Amino acid sequence: MDKTRAVSFKKVNKYYNEFHALKNISFDIPKNSIVGLIGANGSGKTTMIKCLLNYYDDYSGEITVFGEKNKSIAQEDNIFAYIPDTPVYYEELTVNEHLDFISRMYKTEGKVEKLKKDFQLESHLNKFPHELSKGNRQKLLICCALLRDYKLLIADEPFSGLDPRQLNNLRERFLELKNKGKTIILSTHLLALIENLCDYYIMIDKGNLIGVGTVQEILAKTPDCKNLEDLYLHLSEGGEED
Ligand code: ATP
């Protein structure tokens, strides 16, 4: 049992009926790092995240999180915080009530004021989710995740809908969280934004792992590519399985 690793996938395969969505995926992520999960649309990023989070348990192989099998991790162990790609809100609660409810549930009331300020939500506190702009809804979703007690933050397209200032703000928040000892996995297509943010990258294409490591390690194995953007275009040529 290796507790220096935040996450290990060992020969993970996941099918949706006949469709082979994850093909024998193996990799390790060290603790206290920021990891970029990159791949073309439909390549399997969200599927990988959902296996990691135990949304799906019908995969083969093994996934461990901080040395424990993920299938044995309980909600009350407070390991995961998740920013989903498809937002989920309580339509009957205001912004303030969301933050109040979640912070009381996780006894993290002390974090609320800073988050409201960092994400400039102060003037929207009495609004319901349907009254918010797309970007402000995304900021609420992010704050709800960050209010949890957790060791591993998994963010699926977290930059979606954010303006340039807020993109930069979220990037800074990720660095701040890493400095506080958190491990962060983020899936995004905004490669220029994460090029100098992530310590490691996991690259998938049509359910296959095609690269893992630091950007220098991956580029060394991909002589035609000069940076992450190049790699992405290279991956996108693959696109989805027919
Ligand atoms: P994107 O960048 O577009 O969000 P992704 O890399 O996150 O894509 P996934 O959502 O993991 O991709 O999908 C991987 C493949 O699995 C796709 O071909 C998708 O159509 C298929 N898939 C995903 N969810 C299901 C499901 N519930 N049932 C059947 N097929 C699915």
PDB file of C-alpha atoms and ligand atoms in Angstrom:
ATOM      1  CA  MET A   1       0.000   0.000   0.000  1.00  0.00           C
ATOM      2  CA  ASP A   2       1.745   3.182  -1.199  1.00  0.00           C
ATOM      3  CA  LYS A   3       0.478   6.230   0.661  1.00  0.00           C
ATOM      4  CA  THR A   4       2.786   8.638  -1.218  1.00  0.00           C
ATOM      5  CA  ARG A   5       0.487   8.295  -4.218  1.00  0.00           C
ATOM      6  CA  ALA A   6      -2.756  10.208  -4.342  1.00  0.00           C
ATOM      7  CA  VAL A   7      -4.247   8.022  -7.075  1.00  0.00           C
ATOM      8  CA  SER A   8      -3.259   4.793  -8.828  1.00  0.00           C
ATOM      9  CA  PHE A   9      -5.094   3.187 -11.730  1.00  0.00           C
ATOM     10  CA  LYS A  10      -4.080  -0.397 -12.475  1.00  0.00           C
ATOM     11  CA  LYS A  11      -5.309  -1.964 -15.720  1.00  0.00           C
ATOM     12  CA  VAL A  12      -8.684  -0.225 -15.541  1.00  0.00           C
ATOM     13  CA  ASN A  13     -11.222  -1.148 -18.229  1.00  0.00           C
ATOM     14  CA  LYS A  14     -14.713   0.292 -18.457  1.00  0.00           C
ATOM     15  CA  TYR A  15     -17.434  -0.640 -20.943  1.00  0.00           C
ATOM     16  CA  TYR A  16     -20.751   1.008 -21.715  1.00  0.00           C
ATOM     17  CA  ASN A  17     -22.539  -2.105 -22.965  1.00  0.00           C
ATOM     18  CA  GLU A  18     -20.383  -3.159 -25.930  1.00  0.00           C
ATOM     19  CA  PHE A  19     -18.464   0.129 -26.107  1.00  0.00           C
ATOM     20  CA  HIS A  20     -14.954  -0.035 -24.656  1.00  0.00           C
ATOM     21  CA  ALA A  21     -14.590   3.426 -23.084  1.00  0.00           C
ATOM     22  CA  LEU A  22     -11.413   2.931 -20.978  1.00  0.00           C
ATOM     23  CA  LYS A  23      -8.786   0.527 -22.277  1.00  0.00           C
ATOM     24  CA  ASN A  24      -6.381  -0.949 -19.751  1.00  0.00           C
ATOM     25  CA  ILE A  25      -5.526   2.379 -18.113  1.00  0.00           C
ATOM     26  CA  SER A  26      -2.618   2.407 -15.631  1.00  0.00           C
ATOM     27  CA  PHE A  27      -0.940   5.447 -14.054  1.00  0.00           C
ATOM     28  CA  ASP A  28       0.093   6.917 -10.698  1.00  0.00           C
ATOM     29  CA  ILE A  29      -0.404  10.451  -9.434  1.00  0.00           C
ATOM     30  CA  PRO A  30       1.836  11.713  -6.611  1.00  0.00           C
ATOM     31  CA  LYS A  31       0.304  13.448  -3.614  1.00  0.00           C
ATOM     32  CA  ASN A  32       0.204  17.229  -3.461  1.00  0.00           C
ATOM     33  CA  SER A  33       0.345  17.816  -7.199  1.00  0.00           C
ATOM     34  CA  ILE A  34      -1.849  19.450  -9.833  1.00  0.00           C
ATOM     35  CA  VAL A  35      -2.657  17.025 -12.635  1.00  0.00           C
ATOM     36  CA  GLY A  36      -4.106  17.973 -16.015  1.00  0.00           C
ATOM     37  CA  LEU A  37      -6.384  15.422 -17.667  1.00  0.00           C
ATOM     38  CA  ILE A  38      -6.344  16.048 -21.396  1.00  0.00           C
ATOM     39  CA  GLY A  39      -8.019  14.429 -24.368  1.00  0.00           C
ATOM     40  CA  ALA A  40     -10.312  15.146 -27.291  1.00  0.00           C
ATOM     41  CA  ASN A  41     -14.105  15.213 -26.853  1.00  0.00           C
ATOM     42  CA  GLY A  42     -15.342  11.724 -26.079  1.00  0.00           C
ATOM     43  CA  SER A  43     -11.885  10.363 -25.284  1.00  0.00           C
ATOM     44  CA  GLY A  44     -12.904   9.129 -21.803  1.00  0.00           C
ATOM     45  CA  LYS A  45     -11.944  11.864 -19.318  1.00  0.00           C
ATOM     46  CA  THR A  46     -15.296  12.079 -17.531  1.00  0.00           C
ATOM     47  CA  THR A  47     -15.600   8.285 -17.558  1.00  0.00           C
ATOM     48  CA  MET A  48     -12.214   8.069 -15.851  1.00  0.00           C
ATOM     49  CA  ILE A  49     -13.259  10.658 -13.260  1.00  0.00           C
ATOM     50  CA  LYS A  50     -16.539   8.841 -12.576  1.00  0.00           C
ATOM     51  CA  CYS A  51     -14.727   5.525 -12.058  1.00  0.00           C
ATOM     52  CA  LEU A  52     -12.334   7.273  -9.676  1.00  0.00           C
ATOM     53  CA  LEU A  53     -15.249   8.784  -7.739  1.00  0.00           C
ATOM     54  CA  ASN A  54     -17.141   5.475  -7.564  1.00  0.00           C
ATOM     55  CA  TYR A  55     -20.022   6.792  -9.648  1.00  0.00           C
ATOM     56  CA  TYR A  56     -19.387   3.657 -11.668  1.00  0.00           C
ATOM     57  CA  ASP A  57     -18.287   0.454 -10.027  1.00  0.00           C
ATOM     58  CA  ASP A  58     -18.682  -1.804 -13.056  1.00  0.00           C
ATOM     59  CA  TYR A  59     -15.077  -1.404 -14.210  1.00  0.00           C
ATOM     60  CA  SER A  60     -12.335  -4.024 -14.042  1.00  0.00           C
ATOM     61  CA  GLY A  61      -8.854  -3.394 -12.632  1.00  0.00           C
ATOM     62  CA  GLU A  62      -8.051  -1.487  -9.480  1.00  0.00           C
ATOM     63  CA  ILE A  63      -8.181   2.150  -8.428  1.00  0.00           C
ATOM     64  CA  THR A  64      -6.559   3.220  -5.169  1.00  0.00           C
ATOM     65  CA  VAL A  65      -6.743   6.641  -3.519  1.00  0.00           C
ATOM     66  CA  PHE A  66      -4.136   7.515  -0.878  1.00  0.00           C
ATOM     67  CA  GLY A  67      -3.370   3.810  -0.634  1.00  0.00           C
ATOM     68  CA  GLU A  68      -6.995   2.664  -0.110  1.00  0.00           C
ATOM     69  CA  LYS A  69      -9.128   0.873  -2.681  1.00  0.00           C
ATOM     70  CA  ASN A  70     -11.552   3.530  -3.858  1.00  0.00           C
ATOM     71  CA  LYS A  71     -14.465   1.109  -3.545  1.00  0.00           C
ATOM     72  CA  SER A  72     -13.862   1.010   0.223  1.00  0.00           C
ATOM     73  CA  ILE A  73     -13.800   4.805   0.647  1.00  0.00           C
ATOM     74  CA  ALA A  74     -16.891   6.098   2.433  1.00  0.00           C
ATOM     75  CA  GLN A  75     -18.515   9.501   2.019  1.00  0.00           C
ATOM     76  CA  GLU A  76     -17.639  10.383   5.615  1.00  0.00           C
ATOM     77  CA  ASP A  77     -13.925   9.790   4.971  1.00  0.00           C
ATOM     78  CA  ASN A  78     -13.998  13.236   3.287  1.00  0.00           C
ATOM     79  CA  ILE A  79     -11.478  12.341   0.600  1.00  0.00           C
ATOM     80  CA  PHE A  80     -13.101  13.827  -2.502  1.00  0.00           C
ATOM     81  CA  ALA A  81     -14.405  17.198  -3.576  1.00  0.00           C
ATOM     82  CA  TYR A  82     -15.883  17.241  -7.066  1.00  0.00           C
ATOM     83  CA  ILE A  83     -16.655  20.033  -9.497  1.00  0.00           C
ATOM     84  CA  PRO A  84     -18.828  18.214 -12.062  1.00  0.00           C
ATOM     85  CA  ASP A  85     -18.993  19.137 -15.743  1.00  0.00           C
ATOM     86  CA  THR A  86     -22.794  19.154 -15.496  1.00  0.00           C
ATOM     87  CA  PRO A  87     -23.797  21.607 -12.750  1.00  0.00           C
ATOM     88  CA  VAL A  88     -26.111  20.485  -9.957  1.00  0.00           C
ATOM     89  CA  TYR A  89     -27.856  23.035  -7.689  1.00  0.00           C
ATOM     90  CA  TYR A  90     -30.634  23.265  -5.168  1.00  0.00           C
ATOM     91  CA  GLU A  91     -33.082  25.393  -7.159  1.00  0.00           C
ATOM     92  CA  GLU A  92     -34.961  26.433  -4.004  1.00  0.00           C
ATOM     93  CA  LEU A  93     -31.830  27.789  -2.249  1.00  0.00           C
ATOM     94  CA  THR A  94     -30.154  31.163  -2.803  1.00  0.00           C
ATOM     95  CA  VAL A  95     -26.397  31.525  -3.271  1.00  0.00           C
ATOM     96  CA  ASN A  96     -26.031  32.396   0.407  1.00  0.00           C
ATOM     97  CA  GLU A  97     -28.176  29.442   1.481  1.00  0.00           C
ATOM     98  CA  HIS A  98     -26.057  27.059  -0.645  1.00  0.00           C
ATOM     99  CA  LEU A  99     -22.876  28.276   1.022  1.00  0.00           C
ATOM    100  CA  ASP A 100     -24.447  28.232   4.475  1.00  0.00           C
ATOM    101  CA  PHE A 101     -25.903  24.734   4.056  1.00  0.00           C
ATOM    102  CA  ILE A 102     -22.707  23.149   2.762  1.00  0.00           C
ATOM    103  CA  SER A 103     -20.382  24.883   5.201  1.00  0.00           C
ATOM    104  CA  ARG A 104     -22.556  23.824   8.139  1.00  0.00           C
ATOM    105  CA  MET A 105     -22.694  20.258   6.849  1.00  0.00           C
ATOM    106  CA  TYR A 106     -18.868  20.056   6.663  1.00  0.00           C
ATOM    107  CA  LYS A 107     -18.208  22.417   9.598  1.00  0.00           C
ATOM    108  CA  THR A 108     -16.212  24.722   7.332  1.00  0.00           C
ATOM    109  CA  GLU A 109     -18.063  27.969   8.119  1.00  0.00           C
ATOM    110  CA  GLY A 110     -14.697  29.718   8.519  1.00  0.00           C
ATOM    111  CA  LYS A 111     -13.999  29.348   4.795  1.00  0.00           C
ATOM    112  CA  VAL A 112     -17.158  31.056   3.540  1.00  0.00           C
ATOM    113  CA  GLU A 113     -16.264  34.745   3.705  1.00  0.00           C
ATOM    114  CA  LYS A 114     -12.968  34.345   1.849  1.00  0.00           C
ATOM    115  CA  LEU A 115     -14.604  32.266  -0.884  1.00  0.00           C
ATOM    116  CA  LYS A 116     -17.408  34.823  -1.383  1.00  0.00           C
ATOM    117  CA  LYS A 117     -14.748  37.519  -1.762  1.00  0.00           C
ATOM    118  CA  ASP A 118     -12.317  35.497  -3.917  1.00  0.00           C
ATOM    119  CA  PHE A 119     -15.092  34.577  -6.348  1.00  0.00           C
ATOM    120  CA  GLN A 120     -16.866  37.960  -6.208  1.00  0.00           C
ATOM    121  CA  LEU A 121     -20.193  36.479  -5.182  1.00  0.00           C
ATOM    122  CA  GLU A 122     -21.049  39.139  -2.578  1.00  0.00           C
ATOM    123  CA  SER A 123     -23.518  41.014  -4.803  1.00  0.00           C
ATOM    124  CA  HIS A 124     -25.323  37.803  -5.808  1.00  0.00           C
ATOM    125  CA  LEU A 125     -25.931  36.239  -2.398  1.00  0.00           C
ATOM    126  CA  ASN A 126     -29.738  36.567  -2.457  1.00  0.00           C
ATOM    127  CA  LYS A 127     -30.180  35.206  -5.982  1.00  0.00           C
ATOM    128  CA  PHE A 128     -31.442  31.742  -6.874  1.00  0.00           C
ATOM    129  CA  PRO A 129     -29.376  29.644  -9.336  1.00  0.00           C
ATOM    130  CA  HIS A 130     -31.728  30.398 -12.253  1.00  0.00           C
ATOM    131  CA  GLU A 131     -31.196  34.134 -11.688  1.00  0.00           C
ATOM    132  CA  LEU A 132     -27.408  33.888 -12.050  1.00  0.00           C
ATOM    133  CA  SER A 133     -25.338  34.300 -15.203  1.00  0.00           C
ATOM    134  CA  LYS A 134     -23.602  31.149 -16.478  1.00  0.00           C
ATOM    135  CA  GLY A 135     -20.230  32.241 -15.091  1.00  0.00           C
ATOM    136  CA  ASN A 136     -21.685  33.079 -11.674  1.00  0.00           C
ATOM    137  CA  ARG A 137     -23.465  29.709 -11.560  1.00  0.00           C
ATOM    138  CA  GLN A 138     -20.103  28.079 -12.256  1.00  0.00           C
ATOM    139  CA  LYS A 139     -18.483  30.107  -9.471  1.00  0.00           C
ATOM    140  CA  LEU A 140     -21.201  28.914  -7.067  1.00  0.00           C
ATOM    141  CA  LEU A 141     -20.557  25.309  -8.123  1.00  0.00           C
ATOM    142  CA  ILE A 142     -16.818  25.768  -7.497  1.00  0.00           C
ATOM    143  CA  CYS A 143     -17.393  27.365  -4.079  1.00  0.00           C
ATOM    144  CA  CYS A 144     -19.738  24.520  -3.061  1.00  0.00           C
ATOM    145  CA  ALA A 145     -16.994  21.997  -3.899  1.00  0.00           C
ATOM    146  CA  LEU A 146     -14.258  23.989  -2.158  1.00  0.00           C
ATOM    147  CA  LEU A 147     -16.360  24.261   1.005  1.00  0.00           C
ATOM    148  CA  ARG A 148     -16.190  20.521   1.533  1.00  0.00           C
ATOM    149  CA  ASP A 149     -13.580  18.877   3.688  1.00  0.00           C
ATOM    150  CA  TYR A 150     -11.379  16.931   1.242  1.00  0.00           C
ATOM    151  CA  LYS A 151      -7.884  15.790   0.239  1.00  0.00           C
ATOM    152  CA  LEU A 152      -8.387  15.293  -3.496  1.00  0.00           C
ATOM    153  CA  LEU A 153     -10.195  17.872  -5.633  1.00  0.00           C
ATOM    154  CA  ILE A 154     -11.468  16.599  -8.961  1.00  0.00           C
ATOM    155  CA  ALA A 155     -12.540  19.337 -11.329  1.00  0.00           C
ATOM    156  CA  ASP A 156     -14.206  18.429 -14.630  1.00  0.00           C
ATOM    157  CA  GLU A 157     -14.071  21.450 -16.980  1.00  0.00           C
ATOM    158  CA  PRO A 158     -13.970  23.879 -14.016  1.00  0.00           C
ATOM    159  CA  PHE A 159     -13.117  26.934 -16.163  1.00  0.00           C
ATOM    160  CA  SER A 160     -16.348  26.646 -18.156  1.00  0.00           C
ATOM    161  CA  GLY A 161     -18.094  30.025 -18.558  1.00  0.00           C
ATOM    162  CA  LEU A 162     -15.602  32.051 -16.505  1.00  0.00           C
ATOM    163  CA  ASP A 163     -14.377  35.459 -17.691  1.00  0.00           C
ATOM    164  CA  PRO A 164     -10.613  36.076 -18.056  1.00  0.00           C
ATOM    165  CA  ARG A 165     -10.254  37.571 -14.560  1.00  0.00           C
ATOM    166  CA  GLN A 166     -12.072  34.625 -12.987  1.00  0.00           C
ATOM    167  CA  LEU A 167     -10.089  32.124 -15.071  1.00  0.00           C
ATOM    168  CA  ASN A 168      -6.961  33.601 -13.611  1.00  0.00           C
ATOM    169  CA  ASN A 169      -8.504  33.698 -10.148  1.00  0.00           C
ATOM    170  CA  LEU A 170      -9.389  29.998 -10.271  1.00  0.00           C
ATOM    171  CA  ARG A 171      -5.906  29.176 -11.516  1.00  0.00           C
ATOM    172  CA  GLU A 172      -4.474  31.055  -8.502  1.00  0.00           C
ATOM    173  CA  ARG A 173      -6.882  29.246  -6.144  1.00  0.00           C
ATOM    174  CA  PHE A 174      -5.640  25.879  -7.460  1.00  0.00           C
ATOM    175  CA  LEU A 175      -2.053  26.900  -6.711  1.00  0.00           C
ATOM    176  CA  GLU A 176      -3.076  28.089  -3.243  1.00  0.00           C
ATOM    177  CA  LEU A 177      -4.793  24.731  -2.564  1.00  0.00           C
ATOM    178  CA  LYS A 178      -1.736  22.812  -3.717  1.00  0.00           C
ATOM    179  CA  ASN A 179       0.403  24.898  -1.358  1.00  0.00           C
ATOM    180  CA  LYS A 180      -1.972  23.830   1.427  1.00  0.00           C
ATOM    181  CA  GLY A 181      -1.294  20.167   0.624  1.00  0.00           C
ATOM    182  CA  LYS A 182      -4.262  19.284  -1.604  1.00  0.00           C
ATOM    183  CA  THR A 183      -4.021  17.151  -4.731  1.00  0.00           C
ATOM    184  CA  ILE A 184      -5.980  18.420  -7.725  1.00  0.00           C
ATOM    185  CA  ILE A 185      -7.016  16.659 -10.911  1.00  0.00           C
ATOM    186  CA  LEU A 186      -8.487  18.915 -13.535  1.00  0.00           C
ATOM    187  CA  SER A 187      -9.918  18.100 -16.903  1.00  0.00           C
ATOM    188  CA  THR A 188      -9.880  20.966 -19.380  1.00  0.00           C
ATOM    189  CA  HIS A 189      -9.402  21.916 -23.006  1.00  0.00           C
ATOM    190  CA  LEU A 190      -7.840  25.294 -22.060  1.00  0.00           C
ATOM    191  CA  LEU A 191      -4.271  24.170 -22.518  1.00  0.00           C
ATOM    192  CA  ALA A 192      -2.580  27.572 -22.594  1.00  0.00           C
ATOM    193  CA  LEU A 193      -4.138  28.294 -19.193  1.00  0.00           C
ATOM    194  CA  ILE A 194      -2.800  25.143 -17.544  1.00  0.00           C
ATOM    195  CA  GLU A 195       0.557  24.839 -19.322  1.00  0.00           C
ATOM    196  CA  ASN A 196       2.415  26.364 -16.374  1.00  0.00           C
ATOM    197  CA  LEU A 197      -0.050  25.252 -13.729  1.00  0.00           C
ATOM    198  CA  CYS A 198       0.009  21.455 -13.772  1.00  0.00           C
ATOM    199  CA  ASP A 199       2.865  19.339 -12.457  1.00  0.00           C
ATOM    200  CA  TYR A 200       1.715  16.251 -14.383  1.00  0.00           C
ATOM    201  CA  TYR A 201      -0.509  15.425 -17.297  1.00  0.00           C
ATOM    202  CA  ILE A 202      -2.581  12.395 -18.189  1.00  0.00           C
ATOM    203  CA  MET A 203      -3.451  12.235 -21.872  1.00  0.00           C
ATOM    204  CA  ILE A 204      -6.070   9.934 -23.292  1.00  0.00           C
ATOM    205  CA  ASP A 205      -7.295   9.273 -26.798  1.00  0.00           C
ATOM    206  CA  LYS A 206     -10.199   6.965 -27.674  1.00  0.00           C
ATOM    207  CA  GLY A 207      -9.992   5.398 -24.213  1.00  0.00           C
ATOM    208  CA  ASN A 208      -6.241   4.706 -24.454  1.00  0.00           C
ATOM    209  CA  LEU A 209      -3.623   6.286 -22.219  1.00  0.00           C
ATOM    210  CA  ILE A 210      -1.203   7.950 -24.626  1.00  0.00           C
ATOM    211  CA  GLY A 211       0.892  10.051 -22.274  1.00  0.00           C
ATOM    212  CA  VAL A 212       1.573  10.482 -18.584  1.00  0.00           C
ATOM    213  CA  GLY A 213       4.174  12.571 -16.754  1.00  0.00           C
ATOM    214  CA  THR A 214       5.523  16.099 -16.764  1.00  0.00           C
ATOM    215  CA  VAL A 215       5.128  18.103 -19.951  1.00  0.00           C
ATOM    216  CA  GLN A 216       8.852  17.644 -20.680  1.00  0.00           C
ATOM    217  CA  GLU A 217       8.550  13.867 -20.250  1.00  0.00           C
ATOM    218  CA  ILE A 218       5.588  13.627 -22.591  1.00  0.00           C
ATOM    219  CA  LEU A 219       6.993  15.978 -25.226  1.00  0.00           C
ATOM    220  CA  ALA A 220      10.228  13.984 -25.230  1.00  0.00           C
ATOM    221  CA  LYS A 221       8.205  10.975 -26.436  1.00  0.00           C
ATOM    222  CA  THR A 222       6.253  13.009 -29.006  1.00  0.00           C
ATOM    223  CA  PRO A 223       8.926  14.562 -31.257  1.00  0.00           C
ATOM    224  CA  ASP A 224       6.440  16.275 -33.615  1.00  0.00           C
ATOM    225  CA  CYS A 225       4.914  18.327 -30.782  1.00  0.00           C
ATOM    226  CA  LYS A 226       6.426  21.407 -29.166  1.00  0.00           C
ATOM    227  CA  ASN A 227       3.889  22.282 -26.456  1.00  0.00           C
ATOM    228  CA  LEU A 228       0.567  21.203 -24.945  1.00  0.00           C
ATOM    229  CA  GLU A 229      -1.416  22.930 -27.675  1.00  0.00           C
ATOM    230  CA  ASP A 230       0.471  20.950 -30.308  1.00  0.00           C
ATOM    231  CA  LEU A 231      -0.212  17.767 -28.383  1.00  0.00           C
ATOM    232  CA  TYR A 232      -3.919  18.575 -28.148  1.00  0.00           C
ATOM    233  CA  LEU A 233      -4.187  19.105 -31.893  1.00  0.00           C
ATOM    234  CA  HIS A 234      -2.335  15.866 -32.359  1.00  0.00           C
ATOM    235  CA  LEU A 235      -4.868  14.135 -30.061  1.00  0.00           C
ATOM    236  CA  SER A 236      -7.868  15.817 -31.631  1.00  0.00           C
ATOM    237  CA  GLU A 237      -6.991  14.343 -34.981  1.00  0.00           C
ATOM    238  CA  GLY A 238      -7.924  11.045 -33.334  1.00  0.00           C
ATOM    239  CA  GLY A 239     -11.283  12.345 -32.058  1.00  0.00           C
ATOM    240  CA  GLU A 240     -13.979   9.899 -30.985  1.00  0.00           C
ATOM    241  CA  GLU A 241     -14.245   6.223 -31.728  1.00  0.00           C
ATOM    242  CA  ASP A 242     -16.478   5.626 -34.759  1.00  0.00           C
TER     243      ASP A 242
HETATM  244  P1  ATP B   1     -15.703  15.660 -23.428  1.00  0.00           P
HETATM  245  O1  ATP B   1     -14.366  16.324 -23.565  1.00  0.00           O
HETATM  246  O2  ATP B   1     -16.538  15.842 -24.634  1.00  0.00           O
HETATM  247  O3  ATP B   1     -16.426  15.992 -22.136  1.00  0.00           O
HETATM  248  P2  ATP B   1     -14.823  13.041 -22.356  1.00  0.00           P
HETATM  249  O4  ATP B   1     -13.384  12.811 -22.688  1.00  0.00           O
HETATM  250  O5  ATP B   1     -15.134  13.462 -20.967  1.00  0.00           O
HETATM  251  O6  ATP B   1     -15.441  14.038 -23.422  1.00  0.00           O
HETATM  252  P3  ATP B   1     -16.603  10.798 -21.832  1.00  0.00           P
HETATM  253  O7  ATP B   1     -17.788  11.591 -21.418  1.00  0.00           O
HETATM  254  O8  ATP B   1     -15.847  10.069 -20.795  1.00  0.00           O
HETATM  255  O9  ATP B   1     -15.596  11.684 -22.709  1.00  0.00           O
HETATM  256  O10 ATP B   1     -17.097   9.748 -22.939  1.00  0.00           O
HETATM  257  C1  ATP B   1     -16.228   8.762 -23.457  1.00  0.00           C
HETATM  258  C2  ATP B   1     -17.010   7.897 -24.423  1.00  0.00           C
HETATM  259  O11 ATP B   1     -17.974   7.133 -23.689  1.00  0.00           O
HETATM  260  C3  ATP B   1     -17.792   8.688 -25.481  1.00  0.00           C
HETATM  261  O12 ATP B   1     -17.753   7.985 -26.707  1.00  0.00           O
HETATM  262  C4  ATP B   1     -19.214   8.717 -24.921  1.00  0.00           C
HETATM  263  O13 ATP B   1     -20.169   8.788 -25.959  1.00  0.00           O
HETATM  264  C5  ATP B   1     -19.287   7.387 -24.188  1.00  0.00           C
HETATM  265  N1  ATP B   1     -20.198   7.474 -23.026  1.00  0.00           N
HETATM  266  C6  ATP B   1     -20.084   8.318 -21.976  1.00  0.00           C
HETATM  267  N2  ATP B   1     -21.090   8.100 -21.085  1.00  0.00           N
HETATM  268  C7  ATP B   1     -21.840   7.112 -21.597  1.00  0.00           C
HETATM  269  C8  ATP B   1     -23.031   6.426 -21.148  1.00  0.00           C
HETATM  270  N3  ATP B   1     -23.605   6.736 -19.978  1.00  0.00           N
HETATM  271  N4  ATP B   1     -23.534   5.458 -21.941  1.00  0.00           N
HETATM  272  C9  ATP B   1     -22.950   5.125 -23.109  1.00  0.00           C
HETATM  273  N5  ATP B   1     -21.818   5.716 -23.603  1.00  0.00           N
HETATM  274  C10 ATP B   1     -21.271   6.703 -22.845  1.00  0.00           C
END
